[in-house]
mmCIF file of C-alpha atoms in Angstrom:
data_model
loop_
_atom_site.group_PDB
_atom_site.id
_atom_site.type_symbol
_atom_site.label_atom_id
_atom_site.label_comp_id
_atom_site.label_asym_id
_atom_site.label_seq_id
_atom_site.Cartn_x
_atom_site.Cartn_y
_atom_site.Cartn_z
ATOM 1 C CA UNK B 25 173.564 69.163 -31.988
ATOM 2 C CA UNK B 26 170.183 66.480 -33.093
ATOM 3 C CA UNK B 27 167.414 68.028 -33.116
ATOM 4 C CA UNK B 28 163.807 67.450 -33.554
ATOM 5 C CA UNK B 29 161.225 70.234 -33.328
ATOM 6 C CA UNK B 30 157.749 69.428 -33.491
ATOM 7 C CA UNK B 31 154.680 71.840 -34.465
ATOM 8 C CA UNK B 32 150.958 71.996 -35.753
ATOM 9 C CA UNK B 33 149.227 70.189 -32.868
ATOM 10 C CA UNK B 34 146.021 71.945 -31.222
ATOM 11 C CA UNK B 35 142.481 71.231 -30.586
ATOM 12 C CA UNK B 36 140.288 69.770 -33.473
ATOM 13 C CA UNK B 37 137.234 68.172 -33.800
ATOM 14 C CA UNK B 38 136.582 64.784 -34.371
ATOM 15 C CA UNK B 39 136.504 63.872 -37.735
ATOM 16 C CA UNK B 40 138.761 66.793 -38.685
ATOM 17 C CA UNK B 41 142.226 66.975 -39.855
ATOM 18 C CA UNK B 42 145.526 68.359 -38.808
ATOM 19 C CA UNK B 43 149.506 67.831 -39.781
ATOM 20 C CA UNK B 44 152.021 67.703 -37.693
ATOM 21 C CA UNK B 45 155.719 69.289 -39.134
ATOM 22 C CA UNK B 46 159.359 67.894 -37.699
ATOM 23 C CA UNK B 47 162.130 69.831 -38.314
ATOM 24 C CA UNK B 48 165.181 68.607 -38.048
ATOM 25 C CA UNK B 49 168.810 69.168 -37.477
ATOM 26 C CA UNK B 50 172.125 67.904 -36.751
ATOM 27 C CA UNK B 51 172.481 65.239 -38.133
ATOM 28 C CA UNK B 52 172.213 63.996 -41.860
ATOM 29 C CA UNK B 53 168.508 64.080 -42.564
ATOM 30 C CA UNK B 54 168.445 62.043 -46.124
ATOM 31 C CA UNK B 55 169.811 59.338 -44.968
ATOM 32 C CA UNK B 56 167.428 58.862 -40.981
ATOM 33 C CA UNK B 57 164.824 57.179 -40.995
ATOM 34 C CA UNK B 58 162.016 58.645 -39.224
ATOM 35 C CA UNK B 59 159.449 57.733 -36.917
ATOM 36 C CA UNK B 60 156.030 59.066 -34.744
ATOM 37 C CA UNK B 61 155.257 57.575 -31.742
ATOM 38 C CA UNK B 62 151.917 59.084 -29.455
ATOM 39 C CA UNK B 63 151.013 58.857 -25.828
ATOM 40 C CA UNK B 64 148.445 59.592 -24.468
ATOM 41 C CA UNK B 65 147.492 60.909 -21.594
ATOM 42 C CA UNK B 66 148.506 59.154 -18.403
ATOM 43 C CA UNK B 67 149.413 55.974 -20.522
ATOM 44 C CA UNK B 68 152.063 54.263 -22.145
ATOM 45 C CA UNK B 69 153.927 54.680 -26.106
ATOM 46 C CA UNK B 70 151.832 53.747 -28.894
ATOM 47 C CA UNK B 71 154.062 53.681 -32.286
ATOM 48 C CA UNK B 72 152.300 55.325 -35.183
ATOM 49 C CA UNK B 73 154.633 54.666 -38.026
ATOM 50 C CA UNK B 74 157.563 55.029 -40.085
ATOM 51 C CA UNK B 75 159.396 56.417 -43.082
ATOM 52 C CA UNK B 76 162.377 55.305 -44.389
ATOM 53 C CA UNK B 77 165.217 57.198 -45.941
ATOM 54 C CA UNK B 78 164.804 57.643 -50.137
ATOM 55 C CA UNK B 79 168.065 55.757 -50.804
ATOM 56 C CA UNK B 80 166.065 52.660 -48.457
ATOM 57 C CA UNK B 81 162.700 53.552 -50.841
ATOM 58 C CA UNK B 82 160.659 55.805 -49.095
ATOM 59 C CA UNK B 83 158.192 53.742 -48.292
ATOM 60 C CA UNK B 84 156.206 53.957 -44.957
ATOM 61 C CA UNK B 85 154.835 51.552 -42.150
ATOM 62 C CA UNK B 86 152.021 52.183 -40.155
ATOM 63 C CA UNK B 87 150.125 51.151 -36.901
ATOM 64 C CA UNK B 88 146.660 49.231 -37.554
ATOM 65 C CA UNK B 89 144.795 51.872 -35.654
ATOM 66 C CA UNK B 90 145.705 54.660 -37.269
ATOM 67 C CA UNK B 91 146.647 52.891 -41.380
ATOM 68 C CA UNK B 92 144.068 54.594 -44.142
ATOM 69 C CA UNK B 93 144.174 57.781 -41.957
ATOM 70 C CA UNK B 94 147.497 58.925 -40.519
ATOM 71 C CA UNK B 95 150.483 59.390 -43.707
ATOM 72 C CA UNK B 96 154.168 60.611 -43.440
ATOM 73 C CA UNK B 97 155.973 61.630 -45.402
ATOM 74 C CA UNK B 98 159.238 64.213 -45.897
ATOM 75 C CA UNK B 99 160.780 66.565 -47.215
ATOM 76 C CA UNK B 100 164.864 65.753 -47.582
ATOM 77 C CA UNK B 101 164.850 69.695 -48.653
ATOM 78 C CA UNK B 102 163.294 70.845 -45.760
ATOM 79 C CA UNK B 103 164.877 68.517 -43.281
ATOM 80 C CA UNK B 104 161.044 68.366 -42.486
ATOM 81 C CA UNK B 105 158.581 64.920 -41.836
ATOM 82 C CA UNK B 106 155.096 65.052 -41.705
ATOM 83 C CA UNK B 107 152.417 63.307 -40.116
ATOM 84 C CA UNK B 108 148.699 64.172 -42.195
ATOM 85 C CA UNK B 109 145.944 62.891 -40.009
ATOM 86 C CA UNK B 110 142.417 62.543 -40.933
ATOM 87 C CA UNK B 111 139.344 62.011 -40.089
ATOM 88 C CA UNK B 112 140.551 62.477 -36.224
ATOM 89 C CA UNK B 113 138.962 60.422 -33.362
ATOM 90 C CA UNK B 114 138.746 61.593 -29.378
ATOM 91 C CA UNK B 115 140.515 58.806 -29.118
ATOM 92 C CA UNK B 116 143.692 59.839 -31.302
ATOM 93 C CA UNK B 117 144.280 63.039 -28.854
ATOM 94 C CA UNK B 118 147.776 61.957 -27.253
ATOM 95 C CA UNK B 119 151.257 64.192 -27.349
ATOM 96 C CA UNK B 120 153.073 63.109 -30.581
ATOM 97 C CA UNK B 121 156.411 62.702 -31.361
ATOM 98 C CA UNK B 122 159.150 62.166 -33.740
ATOM 99 C CA UNK B 123 161.951 60.200 -33.402
ATOM 100 C CA UNK B 124 164.977 59.014 -35.543
ATOM 101 C CA UNK B 125 164.710 54.893 -36.197
ATOM 102 C CA UNK B 126 168.318 54.078 -35.999
ATOM 103 C CA UNK B 127 168.815 50.368 -36.353
ATOM 104 C CA UNK B 128 165.517 49.603 -35.544
ATOM 105 C CA UNK B 129 165.117 51.924 -32.193
ATOM 106 C CA UNK B 130 164.378 55.444 -31.451
ATOM 107 C CA UNK B 131 167.720 57.099 -30.756
ATOM 108 C CA UNK B 132 166.636 61.135 -30.706
ATOM 109 C CA UNK B 133 163.197 61.890 -30.069
ATOM 110 C CA UNK B 134 161.679 65.577 -30.383
ATOM 111 C CA UNK B 135 159.373 67.662 -27.705
ATOM 112 C CA UNK B 136 156.630 66.344 -28.468
ATOM 113 C CA UNK B 137 153.444 67.991 -30.174
ATOM 114 C CA UNK B 138 150.263 68.564 -27.926
ATOM 115 C CA UNK B 139 146.512 66.764 -30.134
ATOM 116 C CA UNK B 140 143.498 67.002 -28.471
ATOM 117 C CA UNK B 141 140.459 66.204 -30.643
ATOM 118 C CA UNK B 142 137.432 67.185 -29.130
ATOM 119 C CA UNK B 143 134.027 68.136 -29.789
ATOM 120 C CA UNK R 10 151.348 41.944 -32.739
ATOM 121 C CA UNK R 11 154.365 41.286 -30.447
ATOM 122 C CA UNK R 12 152.602 41.880 -26.805
ATOM 123 C CA UNK R 13 155.431 43.377 -23.888
ATOM 124 C CA UNK R 14 154.651 42.774 -21.164
ATOM 125 C CA UNK R 15 156.614 44.933 -17.436
ATOM 126 C CA UNK R 16 156.698 44.191 -14.247
ATOM 127 C CA UNK R 17 156.378 45.340 -12.004
ATOM 128 C CA UNK R 18 154.652 48.651 -12.711
ATOM 129 C CA UNK R 19 155.917 50.112 -10.122
ATOM 130 C CA UNK R 20 158.593 50.314 -7.758
ATOM 131 C CA UNK R 21 159.134 51.793 -4.735
ATOM 132 C CA UNK R 22 163.172 52.708 -4.417
ATOM 133 C CA UNK R 23 165.710 54.306 -1.693
ATOM 134 C CA UNK R 24 168.672 56.393 -3.144
ATOM 135 C CA UNK R 25 171.964 54.006 -3.246
ATOM 136 C CA UNK R 26 169.462 50.515 -3.873
ATOM 137 C CA UNK R 27 169.304 48.316 -6.627
ATOM 138 C CA UNK R 28 166.460 48.137 -8.551
ATOM 139 C CA UNK R 29 165.311 46.147 -11.171
ATOM 140 C CA UNK R 30 162.593 45.757 -14.198
ATOM 141 C CA UNK R 31 161.347 42.569 -16.180
ATOM 142 C CA UNK R 32 160.191 42.598 -18.906
ATOM 143 C CA UNK R 33 158.334 39.882 -21.072
ATOM 144 C CA UNK R 34 157.983 39.581 -24.951
ATOM 145 C CA UNK R 35 154.663 36.831 -26.078
ATOM 146 C CA UNK R 36 156.970 36.039 -28.600
ATOM 147 C CA UNK R 37 161.539 35.076 -28.673
ATOM 148 C CA UNK R 38 162.706 38.251 -30.115
ATOM 149 C CA UNK R 39 166.260 37.729 -30.086
ATOM 150 C CA UNK R 40 167.860 40.604 -29.040
ATOM 151 C CA UNK R 41 165.464 43.433 -30.588
ATOM 152 C CA UNK R 42 164.781 45.083 -27.441
ATOM 153 C CA UNK R 43 165.563 48.808 -26.259
ATOM 154 C CA UNK R 44 164.843 50.368 -23.126
ATOM 155 C CA UNK R 45 163.756 54.251 -22.663
ATOM 156 C CA UNK R 46 163.879 56.544 -19.605
ATOM 157 C CA UNK R 47 160.942 59.207 -19.091
ATOM 158 C CA UNK R 48 160.409 62.119 -16.715
ATOM 159 C CA UNK R 49 157.007 63.871 -16.395
ATOM 160 C CA UNK R 50 156.601 65.910 -19.235
ATOM 161 C CA UNK R 51 159.570 65.537 -21.375
ATOM 162 C CA UNK R 52 160.470 62.835 -24.661
ATOM 163 C CA UNK R 53 161.675 59.670 -23.590
ATOM 164 C CA UNK R 54 165.432 59.217 -23.583
ATOM 165 C CA UNK R 55 166.985 55.900 -25.315
ATOM 166 C CA UNK R 56 169.286 53.604 -22.329
ATOM 167 C CA UNK R 57 170.035 50.415 -23.860
ATOM 168 C CA UNK R 58 169.733 49.057 -26.988
ATOM 169 C CA UNK R 59 169.360 45.166 -28.527
ATOM 170 C CA UNK R 60 168.982 44.171 -24.972
ATOM 171 C CA UNK R 61 172.464 45.012 -23.426
ATOM 172 C CA UNK R 62 174.104 48.042 -25.115
ATOM 173 C CA UNK R 63 174.723 51.197 -23.427
ATOM 174 C CA UNK R 64 173.161 54.141 -25.157
ATOM 175 C CA UNK R 65 175.883 56.985 -25.724
ATOM 176 C CA UNK R 66 175.799 59.249 -22.826
ATOM 177 C CA UNK R 67 173.578 57.449 -20.859
ATOM 178 C CA UNK R 68 175.152 56.512 -17.083
ATOM 179 C CA UNK R 69 177.331 52.818 -16.674
ATOM 180 C CA UNK R 70 174.624 52.341 -13.234
ATOM 181 C CA UNK R 71 172.386 51.273 -16.478
ATOM 182 C CA UNK R 72 172.860 47.359 -17.772
ATOM 183 C CA UNK R 73 170.571 45.897 -19.846
ATOM 184 C CA UNK R 74 170.267 41.480 -20.316
ATOM 185 C CA UNK R 75 168.078 38.649 -22.021
ATOM 186 C CA UNK R 76 167.032 37.413 -25.565
ATOM 187 C CA UNK R 77 163.986 35.527 -26.969
ATOM 188 C CA UNK R 78 161.458 36.364 -25.072
ATOM 189 C CA UNK R 79 162.654 37.629 -21.384
ATOM 190 C CA UNK R 80 164.556 41.246 -20.191
ATOM 191 C CA UNK R 81 165.666 43.251 -17.307
ATOM 192 C CA UNK R 82 166.971 45.888 -17.038
ATOM 193 C CA UNK R 83 168.368 47.200 -13.773
ATOM 194 C CA UNK R 84 169.881 49.910 -12.129
ATOM 195 C CA UNK R 85 173.141 49.094 -10.191
ATOM 196 C CA UNK R 86 172.455 51.794 -7.753
ATOM 197 C CA UNK R 87 169.460 54.619 -7.504
ATOM 198 C CA UNK R 88 170.387 58.291 -7.781
ATOM 199 C CA UNK R 89 167.959 61.162 -7.366
ATOM 200 C CA UNK R 90 167.463 62.382 -11.129
ATOM 201 C CA UNK R 91 166.982 57.440 -11.893
ATOM 202 C CA UNK R 92 163.395 58.909 -10.159
ATOM 203 C CA UNK R 93 161.443 58.298 -13.595
ATOM 204 C CA UNK R 94 158.762 55.612 -15.799
ATOM 205 C CA UNK R 95 161.269 53.012 -17.571
ATOM 206 C CA UNK R 96 159.985 51.292 -21.317
ATOM 207 C CA UNK R 97 160.326 48.059 -22.926
ATOM 208 C CA UNK R 98 160.357 48.565 -26.624
ATOM 209 C CA UNK R 99 160.516 45.092 -29.108
ATOM 210 C CA UNK R 100 162.132 46.247 -32.434
ATOM 211 C CA UNK R 101 161.566 42.521 -33.884
ATOM 212 C CA UNK R 102 158.764 42.625 -36.361
ATOM 213 C CA UNK R 103 156.056 45.215 -37.045
ATOM 214 C CA UNK R 104 154.213 46.114 -35.949
ATOM 215 C CA UNK R 105 156.625 48.324 -33.008
ATOM 216 C CA UNK R 106 155.457 47.430 -29.094
ATOM 217 C CA UNK R 107 155.965 49.110 -26.170
ATOM 218 C CA UNK R 108 155.764 47.835 -23.160
ATOM 219 C CA UNK R 109 153.417 49.240 -20.676
ATOM 220 C CA UNK R 110 156.343 51.163 -18.175
ATOM 221 C CA UNK R 111 157.174 50.799 -14.716
ATOM 222 C CA UNK R 112 157.245 53.623 -12.861
ATOM 223 C CA UNK R 113 160.299 53.943 -10.044
ATOM 224 C CA UNK R 114 159.362 56.371 -7.172
ATOM 225 C CA UNK R 115 160.735 57.554 -3.554
ATOM 226 C CA UNK R 116 160.624 54.865 -0.693
#
């Protein structure tokens, strides 16, 4: 059974940093492209970025609103993908989901981790 | 960026009704489109990918059609567990973008 479990969310002040983790199991993580998607309170889904498998170069792609502030990394030995968020803004308040990105679609999702940015 | 526009934003329907949701892309995306179902407090769930392929485990009452710029998600006979919000997503190019969502409510 595929499982994705996010952790690390919480309440931070504007300008602060936070790192989310997503622990994966039940599939071949090292071959998977992984992505992060967020959803603001009462809002729709917003793609943040993705990281390719190491065999596909391990490169990252980001959405414009987070480029330069957020970074995605992975540790295949731990089956974990990370989202490092710096210079957080109030508009980054959202539930953050990690997902597998298979053939350009998000086929499995974690339960989400709430990040609240407020002074 | 490719803009995805869903309509309607909400629809009221009864159990057994046929429900159709549309998604329009601001430019052609071939068949690079997916549909997701999201229930309150839960993660989205992939229903349809590549415009018309049913994801493993998704009920057969869900179907997708379209290509280019205009796409449709159809629920052939609405069931109580189908009351949820549905999102489309384009996978033609980065950045990946989603539609604004369609909430299917009980009539």
